[in-house]
């Protein structure tokens, strides 16, 4: 029995290394590992490049073996290619599904002859002292620039497009709408919970169809520039910084084109708040991955429509206000007019005549003349008539007839008189005068200047009220000019007009107007 | 002053334009204003301007009025061109002259980076000036070919309250008197040593010194005029009769219909087109409208 046990022990001792040897011999490198090489990175199969490129080769090794292995990968490049780092990499993999990868940068000199080059990666796998060699070879075609340019083609960019690059017929072709705010982007930010400091970015997309007619897989990077048509300079407003990043880092697409394939890509276009409307040149650039050389550049004229919603909404609201006021008046003219004595009506008409003779008539010539001579500072001169003189008349008329509606009637006479004599029946005159009348009437009535218990002595208060009313009217007037007549004004010009003409001159005019009104009251009595 | 009066007053002749019903003129004016405001196409806008100017030929306007019109149009268009050359805010734009450099103390900062004259702004201003020029020309044609009494009738015919029309006509009637009065006051001021042409304080002093006596006279007149009007049964009855009955001729009807229809069509088409370009509303069925509005309006 003892002998049997002893023999069994010897048998076990003999068989264990044999079994272990048998297990080791079961390791099949091709089945129990994955070894991949891509040149350039992302290209499955044979790649394509041009001279003077810096490419990244992708090496990947994965183990399916449940045990330790030591691997040495050697990357072998054709003669003339310049490797930027060590060609040999060693690493250990401990468990099943353990992996290793590396991007290996190398440079292809400009004078590299065109042709097909073999790039080899060799992995030596050491499993329990036994070494296995795996070799992978890929081909890289070095093509001439002309050849690449012939093999890749791009369609005209579709602007704007949807997120997939398809043309969107609900928007005019080659047109970008520059808006104050983009409801779409706001919605997008809300959904993605992102926060962009510059909230007023408009976004849209452009679609580009790119095609590879050659026999090699071509990795390309597609990007674009929006240029000034005259100077050819980049317009930063169309590629603004987003979340602290340059828009170039977001506005590109990396595409790997298989032989004979085509791909529709979309690129985002970001438009900042300070983008101006006008004509631009959109230049789509296709670069071969690893090279700064632009294989294809496609130009497309695009138009940016600048639409500021503030003045549009102001104009719409002001028009509505003016029409409502007119409608209110025309719906009950008798009731309104009966509140005024015949003497009041005659006085308003005569004040209207004076305002026309002293303001409208001289200003018909002087307004344009001063604009032509003084340019942007003409308002300092024209304000003497349009604001000081006008508000002297208005304030003195209110002192003489402190009733609600007197200013509206005065404005109405001015409008109709101006229309009949100088032909100034314009929507701008109508909207501006009606808004001015409504605001003045409201403010003066609320402040108790017009009404039953009139308080006309406080020059300061009336000056302030008229000043505010005219500031508002001035802003409306500028908005209406910009929207209806498509004119441009700088912000500083509008602000200066509103403050100096709108408030200061009006205040002065009202101040003197009350004194004038009090003097005229004595004449009337 | 006499020159100013003759420019302001209508020239009564017997032409196609003069014979038109004042209501028709007002309706045509309103329609054309809507068209002018809606248009963006340069060629169409120029065509509209030429059409309006042809009215002056038809109306056989005297030379003084044509001269006045030309002066006003030149100033108006130049003013628009100049302002737009300064404030043009589209691209591309080419600076052809610098008025204020960005580094200029205070003004450079105040103007938000300097003030420049842009070449493209001149062009834009000229085009936009046509819009104002068309409206102004038509307004002047209307008022130079219509007697103020007819205009009053026209307003009343268009349901403008009689009291308002009366106020306007009172103002029109008093205009020559007030102008004469202003001329008298200026003469008096000159005799007292003021120089109204002196720029700056001269203008301000003259204005203030004209205003007070002119207004005092107006206020004095008011009482007399009111008594005179009331004694003629003004506002005694709600309904009024008119000596001259306005009647649309067939030509008036056709022209008004065409103008109103055109205006409504143009405005609606532009609205639809703007809704399309703004991404507010689009339907493929309206493609012909988009094409017409984009290409011709």
Short mmCIF file of N, CA and C in Angstrom, two decimals, chain B residues 143-222:
data_model
loop_
_atom_site.label_atom_id
_atom_site.label_comp_id
_atom_site.label_asym_id
_atom_site.label_seq_id
_atom_site.Cartn_x
_atom_site.Cartn_y
_atom_site.Cartn_z
N UNK B 143 -49.92 117.99 -52.14
CA UNK B 143 -50.30 119.27 -51.54
C UNK B 143 -50.15 120.44 -52.51
N UNK B 144 -49.31 120.30 -53.51
CA UNK B 144 -49.15 121.38 -54.51
C UNK B 144 -50.23 121.35 -55.58
N UNK B 145 -50.97 120.27 -55.63
CA UNK B 145 -52.01 120.17 -56.67
C UNK B 145 -53.42 120.17 -56.08
N UNK B 146 -53.52 120.41 -54.77
CA UNK B 146 -54.84 120.36 -54.14
C UNK B 146 -55.10 121.63 -53.34
N UNK B 147 -56.22 122.23 -53.61
CA UNK B 147 -56.61 123.42 -52.86
C UNK B 147 -56.93 123.01 -51.42
N UNK B 148 -56.62 123.89 -50.47
CA UNK B 148 -56.81 123.52 -49.06
C UNK B 148 -58.28 123.24 -48.74
N UNK B 149 -59.19 123.95 -49.44
CA UNK B 149 -60.62 123.71 -49.19
C UNK B 149 -61.01 122.29 -49.64
N UNK B 150 -60.46 121.91 -50.80
CA UNK B 150 -60.72 120.55 -51.29
C UNK B 150 -60.12 119.50 -50.36
N UNK B 151 -58.96 119.87 -49.83
CA UNK B 151 -58.31 118.94 -48.91
C UNK B 151 -59.17 118.72 -47.66
N UNK B 152 -59.75 119.82 -47.18
CA UNK B 152 -60.65 119.74 -46.02
C UNK B 152 -61.83 118.84 -46.35
N UNK B 153 -62.39 119.06 -47.55
CA UNK B 153 -63.52 118.21 -47.97
C UNK B 153 -63.10 116.75 -48.06
N UNK B 154 -61.90 116.58 -48.57
CA UNK B 154 -61.37 115.21 -48.69
C UNK B 154 -61.23 114.55 -47.33
N UNK B 155 -60.70 115.29 -46.38
CA UNK B 155 -60.54 114.75 -45.02
C UNK B 155 -61.89 114.40 -44.41
N UNK B 156 -62.84 115.33 -44.55
CA UNK B 156 -64.17 115.08 -44.01
C UNK B 156 -64.79 113.86 -44.71
N UNK B 157 -64.56 113.80 -46.03
CA UNK B 157 -65.05 112.66 -46.80
C UNK B 157 -64.45 111.34 -46.33
N UNK B 158 -63.25 111.40 -45.79
CA UNK B 158 -62.61 110.19 -45.26
C UNK B 158 -62.89 110.01 -43.76
N UNK B 159 -63.94 110.65 -43.30
CA UNK B 159 -64.46 110.51 -41.94
C UNK B 159 -63.54 111.09 -40.86
N UNK B 160 -62.73 112.06 -41.25
CA UNK B 160 -61.98 112.80 -40.22
C UNK B 160 -62.99 113.76 -39.58
N UNK B 161 -63.06 113.81 -38.24
CA UNK B 161 -64.06 114.68 -37.60
C UNK B 161 -63.98 116.13 -38.11
N UNK B 162 -65.14 116.72 -38.27
CA UNK B 162 -65.17 118.05 -38.87
C UNK B 162 -64.38 119.06 -38.03
N UNK B 163 -64.46 118.93 -36.71
CA UNK B 163 -63.75 119.88 -35.84
C UNK B 163 -62.25 119.86 -36.12
N UNK B 164 -61.73 118.63 -36.34
CA UNK B 164 -60.29 118.50 -36.60
C UNK B 164 -59.96 119.12 -37.96
N UNK B 165 -60.80 118.78 -38.94
CA UNK B 165 -60.59 119.34 -40.28
C UNK B 165 -60.67 120.86 -40.22
N UNK B 166 -61.59 121.34 -39.41
CA UNK B 166 -61.73 122.80 -39.27
C UNK B 166 -60.47 123.41 -38.66
N UNK B 167 -59.92 122.74 -37.65
CA UNK B 167 -58.70 123.25 -37.02
C UNK B 167 -57.56 123.31 -38.04
N UNK B 168 -57.49 122.28 -38.86
CA UNK B 168 -56.41 122.23 -39.85
C UNK B 168 -56.58 123.35 -40.86
N UNK B 169 -57.83 123.52 -41.30
CA UNK B 169 -58.05 124.54 -42.32
C UNK B 169 -57.83 125.93 -41.73
N UNK B 170 -58.17 126.09 -40.45
CA UNK B 170 -57.89 127.38 -39.77
C UNK B 170 -56.39 127.62 -39.76
N UNK B 171 -55.68 126.57 -39.43
CA UNK B 171 -54.21 126.68 -39.39
C UNK B 171 -53.65 127.03 -40.76
N UNK B 172 -54.20 126.37 -41.79
CA UNK B 172 -53.72 126.64 -43.16
C UNK B 172 -54.00 128.08 -43.54
N UNK B 173 -55.23 128.55 -43.22
CA UNK B 173 -55.63 129.91 -43.58
C UNK B 173 -54.76 130.94 -42.86
N UNK B 174 -54.39 130.61 -41.65
CA UNK B 174 -53.62 131.56 -40.86
C UNK B 174 -52.12 131.53 -41.17
N UNK B 175 -51.74 130.52 -41.89
CA UNK B 175 -50.30 130.37 -42.14
C UNK B 175 -49.68 131.59 -42.82
N UNK B 176 -50.27 132.08 -43.94
CA UNK B 176 -49.67 133.27 -44.57
C UNK B 176 -49.63 134.47 -43.63
N UNK B 177 -50.70 134.61 -42.82
CA UNK B 177 -50.77 135.75 -41.90
C UNK B 177 -49.66 135.65 -40.87
N UNK B 178 -49.50 134.43 -40.34
CA UNK B 178 -48.47 134.23 -39.31
C UNK B 178 -47.08 134.46 -39.92
N UNK B 179 -46.91 133.96 -41.15
CA UNK B 179 -45.60 134.14 -41.80
C UNK B 179 -45.31 135.63 -41.98
N UNK B 180 -46.33 136.38 -42.41
CA UNK B 180 -46.17 137.84 -42.58
C UNK B 180 -45.83 138.48 -41.23
N UNK B 181 -46.54 137.97 -40.21
CA UNK B 181 -46.32 138.52 -38.87
C UNK B 181 -44.89 138.25 -38.39
N UNK B 182 -44.44 137.04 -38.65
CA UNK B 182 -43.08 136.68 -38.27
C UNK B 182 -42.08 137.57 -39.01
N UNK B 183 -42.38 137.81 -40.30
CA UNK B 183 -41.49 138.68 -41.10
C UNK B 183 -41.44 140.09 -40.50
N UNK B 184 -42.62 140.56 -40.06
CA UNK B 184 -42.69 141.90 -39.45
C UNK B 184 -41.86 141.93 -38.17
N UNK B 185 -42.03 140.89 -37.35
CA UNK B 185 -41.31 140.85 -36.06
C UNK B 185 -39.80 140.80 -36.31
N UNK B 186 -39.39 140.05 -37.35
CA UNK B 186 -37.95 139.97 -37.66
C UNK B 186 -37.43 141.36 -38.07
N UNK B 187 -38.24 142.07 -38.87
CA UNK B 187 -37.84 143.42 -39.29
C UNK B 187 -37.67 144.32 -38.06
N UNK B 188 -38.64 144.20 -37.14
CA UNK B 188 -38.57 145.01 -35.91
C UNK B 188 -37.31 144.65 -35.13
N UNK B 189 -37.03 143.34 -35.05
CA UNK B 189 -35.84 142.90 -34.31
C UNK B 189 -34.57 143.45 -34.95
N UNK B 190 -34.57 143.47 -36.27
CA UNK B 190 -33.40 144.02 -36.98
C UNK B 190 -33.23 145.49 -36.66
N UNK B 191 -34.37 146.21 -36.65
CA UNK B 191 -34.32 147.64 -36.35
C UNK B 191 -33.78 147.87 -34.94
N UNK B 192 -34.03 146.87 -34.06
CA UNK B 192 -33.55 146.99 -32.68
C UNK B 192 -32.09 146.53 -32.54
N UNK B 193 -31.51 146.09 -33.64
CA UNK B 193 -30.09 145.76 -33.62
C UNK B 193 -29.75 144.28 -33.59
N UNK B 194 -30.76 143.40 -33.65
CA UNK B 194 -30.46 141.96 -33.67
C UNK B 194 -30.07 141.52 -35.07
N UNK B 195 -29.22 140.56 -35.12
CA UNK B 195 -28.85 140.00 -36.43
C UNK B 195 -29.31 138.55 -36.49
N UNK B 196 -30.46 138.30 -37.12
CA UNK B 196 -31.00 136.91 -37.11
C UNK B 196 -30.12 135.91 -37.85
N UNK B 197 -29.26 136.39 -38.74
CA UNK B 197 -28.42 135.46 -39.48
C UNK B 197 -27.14 135.11 -38.74
N UNK B 198 -26.92 135.84 -37.62
CA UNK B 198 -25.70 135.57 -36.86
C UNK B 198 -25.83 134.21 -36.20
N UNK B 199 -24.89 133.36 -36.53
CA UNK B 199 -24.97 131.99 -36.03
C UNK B 199 -24.74 131.94 -34.51
N UNK B 200 -25.44 131.05 -33.85
CA UNK B 200 -25.26 130.87 -32.40
C UNK B 200 -26.28 131.67 -31.63
N UNK B 201 -25.80 132.62 -30.81
CA UNK B 201 -26.71 133.37 -29.94
C UNK B 201 -27.69 134.21 -30.77
N UNK B 202 -27.26 134.65 -31.96
CA UNK B 202 -28.13 135.47 -32.82
C UNK B 202 -29.41 134.74 -33.15
N UNK B 203 -29.28 133.47 -33.51
CA UNK B 203 -30.46 132.68 -33.88
C UNK B 203 -31.37 132.47 -32.67
N UNK B 204 -30.76 132.13 -31.53
CA UNK B 204 -31.56 131.84 -30.33
C UNK B 204 -32.31 133.10 -29.88
N UNK B 205 -31.59 134.21 -29.82
CA UNK B 205 -32.25 135.46 -29.39
C UNK B 205 -33.37 135.84 -30.35
N UNK B 206 -33.11 135.70 -31.63
CA UNK B 206 -34.13 136.04 -32.63
C UNK B 206 -35.36 135.16 -32.46
N UNK B 207 -35.11 133.86 -32.29
CA UNK B 207 -36.24 132.93 -32.14
C UNK B 207 -37.11 133.30 -30.95
N UNK B 208 -36.44 133.55 -29.81
CA UNK B 208 -37.19 133.86 -28.60
C UNK B 208 -37.95 135.18 -28.74
N UNK B 209 -37.31 136.12 -29.39
CA UNK B 209 -37.95 137.42 -29.55
C UNK B 209 -39.06 137.41 -30.58
N UNK B 210 -39.02 136.45 -31.48
CA UNK B 210 -40.11 136.33 -32.47
C UNK B 210 -41.31 135.65 -31.83
N UNK B 211 -41.00 134.63 -31.05
CA UNK B 211 -42.05 133.75 -30.54
C UNK B 211 -43.06 134.50 -29.65
N UNK B 212 -42.55 135.27 -28.72
CA UNK B 212 -43.45 135.91 -27.74
C UNK B 212 -44.45 136.86 -28.42
N UNK B 213 -44.02 137.82 -29.22
CA UNK B 213 -45.03 138.71 -29.83
C UNK B 213 -45.95 137.97 -30.80
N UNK B 214 -45.41 136.99 -31.52
CA UNK B 214 -46.25 136.24 -32.47
C UNK B 214 -47.34 135.49 -31.73
N UNK B 215 -46.94 134.82 -30.65
CA UNK B 215 -47.93 134.06 -29.88
C UNK B 215 -48.93 134.99 -29.20
N UNK B 216 -48.44 136.13 -28.72
CA UNK B 216 -49.35 137.08 -28.06
C UNK B 216 -50.43 137.52 -29.05
N UNK B 217 -50.02 137.77 -30.28
CA UNK B 217 -51.00 138.17 -31.30
C UNK B 217 -51.97 137.04 -31.59
N UNK B 218 -51.46 135.82 -31.61
CA UNK B 218 -52.32 134.64 -31.85
C UNK B 218 -53.38 134.53 -30.76
N UNK B 219 -52.94 134.67 -29.54
CA UNK B 219 -53.86 134.54 -28.41
C UNK B 219 -54.93 135.62 -28.49
N UNK B 220 -54.51 136.84 -28.87
CA UNK B 220 -55.48 137.94 -29.00
C UNK B 220 -56.51 137.61 -30.09
N UNK B 221 -56.01 137.07 -31.20
CA UNK B 221 -56.89 136.75 -32.33
C UNK B 221 -57.91 135.67 -31.96
N UNK B 222 -57.48 134.77 -31.09
CA UNK B 222 -58.30 133.62 -30.75
C UNK B 222 -59.71 134.03 -30.33
#
